[in-house]
Amino acid sequence: MTETQSLDYDVLVVGAGGAGLRAAIEAAAAGVRVGLVCKSLLGKAHTVMAEGGVAAALAHVDDRDSWRVHFADTMRGGQYVNHPRMAELHAQEAPERVRELETWGALFDRTKDGRILQRNFGGHRYPRLAHVGDRTGLEMIRTLQDHGIHQGIEVHMEVTVVDLLKDGDRIAGCVAYDRDRGRLRVFRAGAVVLATGGIGRAFRITSNSWEYTGDGQSLAYHAGADLLDMEFVQFHPTGMVWPPSVRGILVTEGVRGEGGVLRNSDGKRFMFADIPDNYRGQTADNEEEGWRYCQGDKDARRPPELLTRDHVARCIMREVKAGRGSPHGGVFLDIAWIKARVPNGADHIRRKLPSMYHQFKELAGIDITAVPMEVGPTTHYVMGGIRVDPDTQMSTVAGLFAAGECAAGLHGANRLGGNSLSDLIVFGKRAGEHAARFARENPAPPVDGAQVAAAQQRVLAPFERSVQGENAYAVQHALQDTMQDLVGIVRNEDEMAEALRQIDALKVRADNVGVGGHREYNPGWHTAIDLRNLLTVSEAVTRAALLRRESRGGHFRDDFPDKDKHWGGVNLAIRKGEDGGMVVEERPVVAMTEAQQAIIAEMA
Amino acid sequence: MAQATFQIFRGDSKGGALQTYTTDVGEGMVALDCVHQIQAESAPDLAVRWNCKAGKCGSCSAEVNGRPRLLCMTRMADLPEGEPVRIEPMHTFPLLRDLVTDVSWNYGVKKKIAKFAPRKPDAADGSWRMQQEDIDRVQEFRKCIECYLCQDVCHVLRDHAKHDEFAGPRFFVYTAALEMHPIDTGDRIDAVKDEQNIGYCNITKCCTTVCPEGITITDNAIIPLKERVADKHYDPLLWLARKLGIGDGETGAGA
C-alpha cells in the first residue's frame, strides 16, 4: 500500500467539538496516549454554533432549582423514553462541569453578585442556562481547545475516518484520510471514542454544516454497534427562511427567552391557542404574564413560545400551511416589540443578542431591533444515535465509546435547548475516563491488513470510475430532497415507504459515484465518501420512524397523531443483520428507579 | 436571476492562475454560495474550506477583490454589479490548493503562549466572583473566531514574512485576553516583547479594519499590551539614560 501512515494510541477520539475535546482532555489526564482526529480545523466544530447556553442547575438566579428539577424537566421534555440514568447523571454533574470550564478560562456572563448568570429556555422550569451573550458554544469550544492543547493530546486536523477496525468483537482502531494530501492513515488504538455530532446534512434545510453526515452513527453501525432512537430528529422551530441561501441557519431560542414572540400574518400570537395539557400548569395564559416571566418574575409562568421545540415547530408549520405565514414561508419572530417595555430597547437587544443582530444585519439586511425576523423550522439535532452504557458511554462493541450528539439516551424523544452543551461536557468526560481505563486494561490489538485494504479499496473506487460515474453532489442533493420531503417534520406510512424505495435507488447510484482530479483537497471526493454515512443514517431514521406508529417528541405522524401507550414503553434499536440488511428491534424503555419516580411525582 | 462572472484562483504550491467561471446569482446569495454552486455545476474539485456558513466558525477566509473577508459573510449584492468577482486564497499562509491555505502556523504560535493560570477560587465550590464590567473587555477578545484574516492583512506577516519572530494580531488579542482576565495570575509581558515582538507592530489598524467580529484589536488589545511592555521595560529613567548615551538601554523596534 502506498503512502499509508500508521499511528498508535491508547485512546483515539474522533471529533473535536465539545464532547470530543472534553473526552480527550479526560483521557489525557488519566495518563494514556491520546490522539484526536477532527474533520475540520481545531475549534471549528459545530459546537461553535451553539448560541443560547449550557443547562446546569447552578441555582444562581432562582434558588428553587436543583438537579432534581433539571432531571424531571429533561424526562418530561424527552416524553419519558430517555434513559433515566443518563438524565440523572447529566443533571447531577452538569453544574460541576460548567464551573470547571471557568477554571480553564471561560468567562460566562455574570449575576449582580458576580456569579455565573443563567437565562430562561424552553422546557426548563427555572432560569438554568449559563451563557455568554448568544455565543456560548464558541466560549465552550475555545476554552476546551485552549486548555486541551497543553495536555499532551496529539491533534490530527482535517482528517476523516472512513472505517473502524476490529479484532474479533473488540475495537482495534480505524482507517482515515487526510484532506490536504488525500493520504490514508491507519490508527491503531485500544479504545475509540466517537464524538462526531449529528446527521443534519441528510436533510435539505438544516442548521448543520457540511461535516454533519452521520459519520459516527454510521461507522458504529457498520462495526456492529447498536443505534437507538433514530426516529427522533429535532426540527428547531426557528431557522432563518430568507434569503434562500441562508435558509436553515439557526435563530437562537434565546430570542424568545429574552421576550421575543411568534406571530402569524394576522399579527396574532398563535402559540397561546395550542398549549399541550401536560404543560398547561406551567405556561402563561396571557401575554402580560409571559412578559413578566421573561423579566425574571418568579411568580409568572413561561410564555407558550418557550414550549418544547417539537411542539413550537409543528405550530409554525400549521400556521404556514393554513396560509397565515410570512411572505417567504415562515412566521414572524418579533424581539423589536420589547422596545416599548425596556429603556434603551435597541441597545438592550444588541447587547443580549449580538450574534443574532449581526447575523440578520449581514445576511438578510434586516435590523432585528426595528422589524420582526422571518423564521421557520430547520433540521437541527438528532436525539438518537449510538446506544451506550449510561455510566461509561461504551457502545455495544467493546472498546468503542460515544459521547455528545452521536450517542443516544439522554434526550429521549425531544431534547431541551441547552441540554446539548451540558451533554457534551458531562458525557464527554465520562467517555474519556472510561475509554482510558478500557485501553489500560485492554491494550490495542494488532491491525488486520485485510480490513485496511478493504477500506482503502472502497474509498479509492470513485477515482477509477472518474467523471464517467455519478456526480456525488447530485446524489447527495437527491437524498436531502427525499428526507426533507418524505421523512421531515410531518410523516406518514406511504411517504416513508416511498422514501425507503428512493434510498435503495440512491444506494445504487452512490455505488457508481465517480470523481475526477486528484486526491489533494478534493471536495468532490470527500462528498462521495460521506455518501455511505448519509445513506446509512437516512435509512435508520426512516425505518425506525416507519415502525413507530405514534407521535412523540420530534417524531410526528399525521396517520398516528397521538401518543400510544405501547410505544411509550419502547425504544427502537437498530443493528446490522447477519445478511448485511438493517434490523430494527423493539426494546423496553429502561425503567426508572423508585427514587427517580418519586422525583417525577414530586415535580408533576 | 442575474449571472455573475468569477475569477477564482486555481492551483497549488507549485503555481496556478485565475480561472473564469460564471454562475447564476439569486437573491441574498453570498460569495460562498457562488463558490459552492460552481463546485456543483462545473468544478467538483474546486477546494474551499468552510463550515458554519454563518460567520461563526471562521473557516472560509479568503480575499475577495483583494480584500480579506469571510466568503460566507460577503453578500453578492454588496459587490460592484457587472464586474467580475476575484476570489483568491489568503496570501500570508502557504497555499494547499485553490482557496485553501495551510494555517497550522497559527496553532503553533498559540501553543507557545503561557496558558491560563487562575488564582485560588473565591468560594468553597471552586468558583470565583467576577463583576460583569470587569470581564466586558475580555469577552470582547473572546469573540474571536480565529479566521486569521487579521494575520492575513498584517504587513509584518504579509509583506515581511516575520512568521518566525512575530505573533500577529490574533495572538496579541489572545494574550491580552489572558493578561486582562480578572483571575489570571500569569505574566506574559516579557514574552510579548521578546518572543511575540509586539514592537514590530506600528498600529496601522489594518487588522481592526478586517475583523469580521468587530474586535477593536489595535486600540483595545495591542496598544494596552504595548503600554504594559513600556511600563515594565521602558522606565523613564532608563529612557533618559539612553538619551544621554549612558548604559545600554533597550530600543523599541518599528516595522
CSV table of N, CA and C in Angstrom, one decimal, chain A residues 279-407:
chain,number,residue,atom,x,y,z
A,279,TYR,N,-48.3,20.6,29.9
A,279,TYR,CA,-47.5,21.9,30.1
A,279,TYR,C,-48.5,23.0,30.6
A,280,ARG,N,-49.8,22.8,30.6
A,280,ARG,CA,-50.7,23.9,30.8
A,280,ARG,C,-50.5,24.6,32.2
A,281,GLY,N,-50.2,23.7,33.2
A,281,GLY,CA,-50.0,24.3,34.5
A,281,GLY,C,-48.8,25.2,34.7
A,282,GLN,N,-47.8,25.0,33.8
A,282,GLN,CA,-46.6,25.9,33.9
A,282,GLN,C,-46.4,26.8,32.8
A,283,THR,N,-47.5,27.1,32.0
A,283,THR,CA,-47.4,28.0,30.9
A,283,THR,C,-48.4,29.2,31.1
A,284,ALA,N,-47.9,30.4,30.8
A,284,ALA,CA,-48.7,31.6,30.9
A,284,ALA,C,-49.9,31.5,30.0
A,285,ASP,N,-51.1,32.0,30.5
A,285,ASP,CA,-52.2,32.0,29.6
A,285,ASP,C,-52.5,33.5,29.1
A,286,ASN,N,-51.7,34.4,29.4
A,286,ASN,CA,-51.9,35.7,28.8
A,286,ASN,C,-50.5,36.4,28.6
A,287,GLU,N,-50.5,37.4,27.7
A,287,GLU,CA,-49.3,38.0,27.2
A,287,GLU,C,-48.5,38.7,28.3
A,288,GLU,N,-49.3,39.3,29.2
A,288,GLU,CA,-48.6,40.1,30.3
A,288,GLU,C,-47.8,39.1,31.2
A,289,GLU,N,-48.4,38.0,31.6
A,289,GLU,CA,-47.7,37.1,32.4
A,289,GLU,C,-46.4,36.5,31.7
A,290,GLY,N,-46.5,36.2,30.4
A,290,GLY,CA,-45.4,35.8,29.7
A,290,GLY,C,-44.2,36.8,29.7
A,291,TRP,N,-44.6,38.0,29.6
A,291,TRP,CA,-43.5,39.1,29.6
A,291,TRP,C,-42.9,39.2,31.0
A,292,ARG,N,-43.8,39.1,32.0
A,292,ARG,CA,-43.2,39.1,33.4
A,292,ARG,C,-42.2,38.0,33.6
A,293,TYR,N,-42.5,36.8,33.0
A,293,TYR,CA,-41.6,35.7,33.2
A,293,TYR,C,-40.3,36.0,32.6
A,294,CYS,N,-40.3,36.6,31.4
A,294,CYS,CA,-39.0,36.9,30.7
A,294,CYS,C,-38.2,37.9,31.5
A,295,GLN,N,-38.9,38.7,32.3
A,295,GLN,CA,-38.3,39.7,33.1
A,295,GLN,C,-37.8,39.2,34.4
A,296,GLY,N,-38.0,37.9,34.6
A,296,GLY,CA,-37.5,37.3,35.9
A,296,GLY,C,-38.4,37.2,37.0
A,297,ASP,N,-39.7,37.5,36.7
A,297,ASP,CA,-40.7,37.4,37.8
A,297,ASP,C,-41.0,36.0,38.2
A,298,LYS,N,-40.6,35.6,39.4
A,298,LYS,CA,-40.6,34.2,39.8
A,298,LYS,C,-42.1,33.7,40.0
A,299,ASP,N,-43.0,34.5,40.1
A,299,ASP,CA,-44.4,34.1,40.2
A,299,ASP,C,-45.1,33.9,38.8
A,300,ALA,N,-44.4,34.3,37.8
A,300,ALA,CA,-45.0,34.2,36.5
A,300,ALA,C,-44.7,32.9,35.8
A,301,ARG,N,-45.6,32.4,35.0
A,301,ARG,CA,-45.3,31.2,34.2
A,301,ARG,C,-44.8,31.6,32.8
A,302,ARG,N,-44.0,30.6,32.2
A,302,ARG,CA,-43.4,31.0,30.9
A,302,ARG,C,-44.3,31.1,29.8
A,303,PRO,N,-44.0,32.0,28.8
A,303,PRO,CA,-44.9,32.2,27.7
A,303,PRO,C,-44.9,30.9,26.8
A,304,PRO,N,-45.9,30.7,26.0
A,304,PRO,CA,-46.0,29.5,25.2
A,304,PRO,C,-45.0,29.4,24.1
A,305,GLU,N,-44.3,30.5,23.8
A,305,GLU,CA,-43.3,30.5,22.8
A,305,GLU,C,-42.1,29.6,23.3
A,306,LEU,N,-42.0,29.4,24.6
A,306,LEU,CA,-41.0,28.6,25.2
A,306,LEU,C,-41.4,27.2,25.5
A,307,LEU,N,-42.5,26.7,24.9
A,307,LEU,CA,-42.8,25.3,25.0
A,307,LEU,C,-41.7,24.5,24.2
A,308,THR,N,-41.7,23.2,24.3
A,308,THR,CA,-40.6,22.4,23.7
A,308,THR,C,-40.6,22.6,22.2
A,309,ARG,N,-39.4,22.4,21.7
A,309,ARG,CA,-39.1,22.7,20.3
A,309,ARG,C,-40.0,21.9,19.3
A,310,ASP,N,-40.3,20.6,19.6
A,310,ASP,CA,-41.1,19.8,18.7
A,310,ASP,C,-42.4,20.5,18.5
A,311,HIS,N,-43.0,20.9,19.6
A,311,HIS,CA,-44.3,21.5,19.6
A,311,HIS,C,-44.4,22.8,18.9
A,312,VAL,N,-43.4,23.7,19.2
A,312,VAL,CA,-43.4,25.0,18.6
A,312,VAL,C,-43.2,24.8,17.0
A,313,ALA,N,-42.3,23.9,16.7
A,313,ALA,CA,-42.1,23.7,15.2
A,313,ALA,C,-43.3,23.3,14.5
A,314,ARG,N,-44.1,22.4,15.1
A,314,ARG,CA,-45.4,21.9,14.5
A,314,ARG,C,-46.4,23.1,14.4
A,315,CYS,N,-46.5,23.9,15.4
A,315,CYS,CA,-47.4,25.0,15.4
A,315,CYS,C,-47.0,26.0,14.3
A,316,ILE,N,-45.8,26.2,14.0
A,316,ILE,CA,-45.3,27.1,13.0
A,316,ILE,C,-45.7,26.5,11.6
A,317,MET,N,-45.5,25.2,11.5
A,317,MET,CA,-45.9,24.5,10.2
A,317,MET,C,-47.4,24.7,10.0
A,318,ARG,N,-48.1,24.5,11.0
A,318,ARG,CA,-49.6,24.6,10.9
A,318,ARG,C,-50.0,26.0,10.4
A,319,GLU,N,-49.4,27.1,11.0
A,319,GLU,CA,-49.7,28.4,10.6
A,319,GLU,C,-49.4,28.6,9.1
A,320,VAL,N,-48.2,28.1,8.7
A,320,VAL,CA,-47.8,28.3,7.3
A,320,VAL,C,-48.8,27.6,6.4
A,321,LYS,N,-49.1,26.3,6.7
A,321,LYS,CA,-50.0,25.5,5.9
A,321,LYS,C,-51.4,26.1,5.8
A,322,ALA,N,-51.8,26.8,6.9
A,322,ALA,CA,-53.1,27.4,6.9
A,322,ALA,C,-53.2,28.8,6.2
A,323,GLY,N,-52.0,29.2,5.6
A,323,GLY,CA,-52.0,30.4,4.8
A,323,GLY,C,-51.8,31.6,5.7
A,324,ARG,N,-51.3,31.4,6.9
A,324,ARG,CA,-51.1,32.6,7.8
A,324,ARG,C,-49.6,32.8,8.1
A,325,GLY,N,-48.8,32.4,7.1
A,325,GLY,CA,-47.4,32.5,7.2
A,325,GLY,C,-46.8,33.9,6.8
A,326,SER,N,-45.5,34.0,6.9
A,326,SER,CA,-44.8,35.3,6.4
A,326,SER,C,-44.6,35.2,4.9
A,327,PRO,N,-44.2,36.3,4.3
A,327,PRO,CA,-44.0,36.3,2.8
A,327,PRO,C,-43.1,35.1,2.3
A,328,HIS,N,-42.1,34.7,3.0
A,328,HIS,CA,-41.2,33.7,2.5
A,328,HIS,C,-41.4,32.3,3.1
A,329,GLY,N,-42.6,32.1,3.6
A,329,GLY,CA,-42.9,30.7,4.1
A,329,GLY,C,-42.5,30.4,5.5
A,330,GLY,N,-42.5,31.4,6.4
A,330,GLY,CA,-42.2,31.2,7.8
A,330,GLY,C,-43.3,31.9,8.6
A,331,VAL,N,-42.9,32.2,9.8
A,331,VAL,CA,-43.8,33.1,10.6
A,331,VAL,C,-42.9,34.2,11.1
A,332,PHE,N,-43.5,35.2,11.9
A,332,PHE,CA,-42.7,36.3,12.4
A,332,PHE,C,-42.2,36.1,13.8
A,333,LEU,N,-40.9,36.4,14.0
A,333,LEU,CA,-40.4,36.3,15.4
A,333,LEU,C,-40.0,37.8,15.7
A,334,ASP,N,-40.7,38.3,16.7
A,334,ASP,CA,-40.5,39.8,16.9
A,334,ASP,C,-39.8,40.0,18.3
A,335,ILE,N,-38.6,40.5,18.3
A,335,ILE,CA,-38.0,41.0,19.5
A,335,ILE,C,-38.1,42.5,19.6
A,336,ALA,N,-38.3,43.2,18.5
A,336,ALA,CA,-38.3,44.6,18.5
A,336,ALA,C,-39.4,45.2,19.4
A,337,TRP,N,-40.4,44.4,19.5
A,337,TRP,CA,-41.6,45.0,20.3
A,337,TRP,C,-41.2,45.3,21.8
A,338,ILE,N,-40.1,44.7,22.3
A,338,ILE,CA,-39.8,44.9,23.7
A,338,ILE,C,-39.2,46.3,23.9
A,339,LYS,N,-39.0,47.0,22.8
A,339,LYS,CA,-38.5,48.4,23.0
A,339,LYS,C,-39.6,49.2,23.7
A,340,ALA,N,-40.9,48.8,23.6
A,340,ALA,CA,-41.9,49.5,24.3
A,340,ALA,C,-41.8,49.3,25.8
A,341,ARG,N,-41.1,48.2,26.2
A,341,ARG,CA,-41.1,47.9,27.6
A,341,ARG,C,-39.7,48.1,28.3
A,342,VAL,N,-38.7,48.2,27.5
A,342,VAL,CA,-37.3,48.2,28.1
A,342,VAL,C,-36.7,49.6,27.7
A,343,PRO,N,-36.1,50.3,28.7
A,343,PRO,CA,-35.4,51.5,28.3
A,343,PRO,C,-34.2,51.2,27.4
A,344,ASN,N,-33.9,52.1,26.5
A,344,ASN,CA,-32.9,51.9,25.5
A,344,ASN,C,-33.0,50.5,24.9
A,345,GLY,N,-34.2,50.2,24.4
A,345,GLY,CA,-34.5,48.8,24.0
A,345,GLY,C,-33.6,48.3,22.9
A,346,ALA,N,-33.3,49.2,21.9
A,346,ALA,CA,-32.4,48.7,20.8
A,346,ALA,C,-31.1,48.3,21.3
A,347,ASP,N,-30.5,49.1,22.2
A,347,ASP,CA,-29.2,48.7,22.8
A,347,ASP,C,-29.3,47.4,23.6
A,348,HIS,N,-30.4,47.3,24.3
A,348,HIS,CA,-30.6,46.1,25.1
A,348,HIS,C,-30.6,44.9,24.2
A,349,ILE,N,-31.3,44.9,23.1
A,349,ILE,CA,-31.4,43.8,22.2
A,349,ILE,C,-30.0,43.5,21.6
A,350,ARG,N,-29.3,44.5,21.2
A,350,ARG,CA,-27.9,44.3,20.6
A,350,ARG,C,-27.0,43.7,21.7
A,351,ARG,N,-27.2,44.1,22.9
A,351,ARG,CA,-26.3,43.5,24.0
A,351,ARG,C,-26.6,42.1,24.3
A,352,LYS,N,-27.9,41.8,24.4
A,352,LYS,CA,-28.3,40.5,24.8
A,352,LYS,C,-28.2,39.5,23.6
A,353,LEU,N,-28.3,39.9,22.4
A,353,LEU,CA,-28.3,39.0,21.2
A,353,LEU,C,-27.4,39.5,20.1
A,354,PRO,N,-26.1,39.7,20.5
A,354,PRO,CA,-25.2,40.3,19.5
A,354,PRO,C,-25.1,39.5,18.2
A,355,SER,N,-25.0,38.2,18.3
A,355,SER,CA,-24.8,37.4,17.1
A,355,SER,C,-26.0,37.4,16.2
A,356,MET,N,-27.2,37.4,16.8
A,356,MET,CA,-28.4,37.4,16.0
A,356,MET,C,-28.5,38.8,15.3
A,357,TYR,N,-28.2,39.8,16.0
A,357,TYR,CA,-28.2,41.2,15.4
A,357,TYR,C,-27.3,41.2,14.2
A,358,HIS,N,-26.1,40.7,14.4
A,358,HIS,CA,-25.1,40.7,13.4
A,358,HIS,C,-25.5,39.8,12.2
A,359,GLN,N,-26.0,38.6,12.5
A,359,GLN,CA,-26.4,37.6,11.5
A,359,GLN,C,-27.5,38.1,10.6
A,360,PHE,N,-28.5,38.7,11.1
A,360,PHE,CA,-29.6,39.3,10.3
A,360,PHE,C,-29.2,40.5,9.6
A,361,LYS,N,-28.4,41.3,10.2
A,361,LYS,CA,-27.9,42.5,9.6
A,361,LYS,C,-27.0,42.2,8.3
A,362,GLU,N,-26.1,41.2,8.5
A,362,GLU,CA,-25.1,40.9,7.5
A,362,GLU,C,-25.7,40.0,6.4
A,363,LEU,N,-26.6,39.1,6.8
A,363,LEU,CA,-27.0,38.1,5.8
A,363,LEU,C,-28.4,38.4,5.2
A,364,ALA,N,-29.2,39.1,5.9
A,364,ALA,CA,-30.5,39.4,5.4
A,364,ALA,C,-30.8,40.8,5.2
A,365,GLY,N,-29.9,41.7,5.7
A,365,GLY,CA,-30.1,43.1,5.6
A,365,GLY,C,-31.2,43.6,6.5
A,366,ILE,N,-31.5,42.9,7.6
A,366,ILE,CA,-32.6,43.2,8.5
A,366,ILE,C,-32.1,43.7,9.8
A,367,ASP,N,-32.7,44.7,10.4
A,367,ASP,CA,-32.3,45.2,11.7
A,367,ASP,C,-33.3,44.6,12.7
A,368,ILE,N,-32.9,43.7,13.5
A,368,ILE,CA,-33.9,43.0,14.3
A,368,ILE,C,-34.4,43.9,15.5
A,369,THR,N,-33.7,45.0,15.7
A,369,THR,CA,-34.2,45.9,16.7
A,369,THR,C,-35.3,46.8,16.2
A,370,ALA,N,-35.6,46.7,14.9
A,370,ALA,CA,-36.6,47.5,14.3
A,370,ALA,C,-37.8,46.7,13.7
A,371,VAL,N,-37.5,45.6,13.1
A,371,VAL,CA,-38.5,44.8,12.4
A,371,VAL,C,-38.4,43.3,12.8
A,372,PRO,N,-39.6,42.6,12.7
A,372,PRO,CA,-39.5,41.2,13.0
A,372,PRO,C,-38.7,40.4,12.1
A,373,MET,N,-38.2,39.2,12.6
A,373,MET,CA,-37.5,38.3,11.7
A,373,MET,C,-38.5,37.3,11.1
A,374,GLU,N,-38.1,36.7,10.0
A,374,GLU,CA,-39.0,35.6,9.4
A,374,GLU,C,-38.2,34.3,9.8
A,375,VAL,N,-39.0,33.4,10.4
A,375,VAL,CA,-38.4,32.1,10.8
A,375,VAL,C,-39.2,30.9,10.5
A,376,GLY,N,-38.6,29.8,10.4
A,376,GLY,CA,-39.3,28.5,10.2
A,376,GLY,C,-38.5,27.3,10.6
A,377,PRO,N,-39.0,26.1,10.7
A,377,PRO,CA,-38.3,25.0,11.2
A,377,PRO,C,-37.1,24.6,10.4
A,378,THR,N,-36.1,24.1,11.1
A,378,THR,CA,-34.8,23.7,10.4
A,378,THR,C,-34.3,22.4,11.1
A,379,THR,N,-33.8,21.5,10.3
A,379,THR,CA,-33.3,20.2,10.9
A,379,THR,C,-32.1,20.6,11.8
A,380,HIS,N,-32.1,20.2,13.1
A,380,HIS,CA,-31.1,20.8,14.0
A,380,HIS,C,-30.3,19.7,14.7
A,381,TYR,N,-31.0,18.6,15.1
A,381,TYR,CA,-30.3,17.7,16.1
A,381,TYR,C,-30.9,16.4,16.0
A,382,VAL,N,-30.1,15.3,16.2
A,382,VAL,CA,-30.7,14.0,16.3
A,382,VAL,C,-30.6,13.5,17.8
A,383,MET,N,-31.8,13.2,18.4
A,383,MET,CA,-31.8,12.7,19.7
A,383,MET,C,-31.2,11.3,19.8
A,384,GLY,N,-31.5,10.5,18.7
A,384,GLY,CA,-31.0,9.2,18.7
A,384,GLY,C,-29.5,9.1,18.3
A,385,GLY,N,-29.0,7.9,18.3
A,385,GLY,CA,-27.6,7.7,18.0
A,385,GLY,C,-27.1,6.4,18.4
A,386,ILE,N,-25.8,6.4,18.8
A,386,ILE,CA,-25.2,5.1,19.2
A,386,ILE,C,-25.7,4.7,20.6
A,387,ARG,N,-26.1,3.5,20.8
A,387,ARG,CA,-26.6,3.0,22.1
A,387,ARG,C,-25.4,2.8,23.0
A,388,VAL,N,-25.4,3.5,24.2
A,388,VAL,CA,-24.3,3.4,25.1
A,388,VAL,C,-24.7,3.1,26.5
A,389,ASP,N,-23.7,2.6,27.2
A,389,ASP,CA,-23.9,2.4,28.7
A,389,ASP,C,-24.0,3.8,29.3
A,390,PRO,N,-25.0,4.0,30.2
A,390,PRO,CA,-25.1,5.3,30.7
A,390,PRO,C,-24.0,5.8,31.6
A,391,ASP,N,-23.3,4.9,32.3
A,391,ASP,CA,-22.2,5.4,33.1
A,391,ASP,C,-20.9,5.5,32.4
A,392,THR,N,-20.6,4.5,31.5
A,392,THR,CA,-19.3,4.5,30.9
A,392,THR,C,-19.3,5.1,29.4
A,393,GLN,N,-20.5,5.2,28.8
A,393,GLN,CA,-20.6,5.6,27.4
A,393,GLN,C,-20.0,4.6,26.4
A,394,MET,N,-19.8,3.3,26.9
A,394,MET,CA,-19.3,2.3,25.9
A,394,MET,C,-20.5,1.8,25.1
A,395,SER,N,-20.3,1.6,23.8
A,395,SER,CA,-21.3,1.1,22.9
A,395,SER,C,-21.4,-0.4,23.1
A,396,THR,N,-22.2,-1.0,22.3
A,396,THR,CA,-22.3,-2.5,22.3
A,396,THR,C,-21.1,-3.2,21.7
A,397,VAL,N,-20.1,-2.5,21.2
A,397,VAL,CA,-18.9,-3.0,20.8
A,397,VAL,C,-17.8,-2.7,21.8
A,398,ALA,N,-17.1,-3.7,22.3
A,398,ALA,CA,-16.1,-3.5,23.3
A,398,ALA,C,-15.0,-2.5,22.8
A,399,GLY,N,-14.8,-1.5,23.7
A,399,GLY,CA,-13.7,-0.5,23.3
A,399,GLY,C,-14.2,0.6,22.5
A,400,LEU,N,-15.4,0.6,22.0
A,400,LEU,CA,-16.0,1.7,21.2
A,400,LEU,C,-16.9,2.5,22.1
A,401,PHE,N,-16.6,3.8,22.2
A,401,PHE,CA,-17.3,4.7,23.1
A,401,PHE,C,-18.0,5.8,22.2
A,402,ALA,N,-19.0,6.4,22.8
A,402,ALA,CA,-19.6,7.5,22.1
A,402,ALA,C,-20.1,8.6,23.0
A,403,ALA,N,-20.0,9.8,22.7
A,403,ALA,CA,-20.5,10.9,23.5
A,403,ALA,C,-21.0,12.1,22.7
A,404,GLY,N,-21.9,12.8,23.3
A,404,GLY,CA,-22.4,14.0,22.6
A,404,GLY,C,-23.5,13.6,21.7
A,405,GLU,N,-23.7,14.4,20.6
A,405,GLU,CA,-24.9,14.2,19.8
A,405,GLU,C,-24.9,12.8,19.1
A,406,CYS,N,-23.8,12.2,18.8
A,406,CYS,CA,-23.8,10.9,18.1
A,406,CYS,C,-24.2,9.8,19.1
A,407,ALA,N,-24.3,10.0,20.4
A,407,ALA,CA,-24.8,9.0,21.3
A,407,ALA,C,-26.2,9.2,21.6
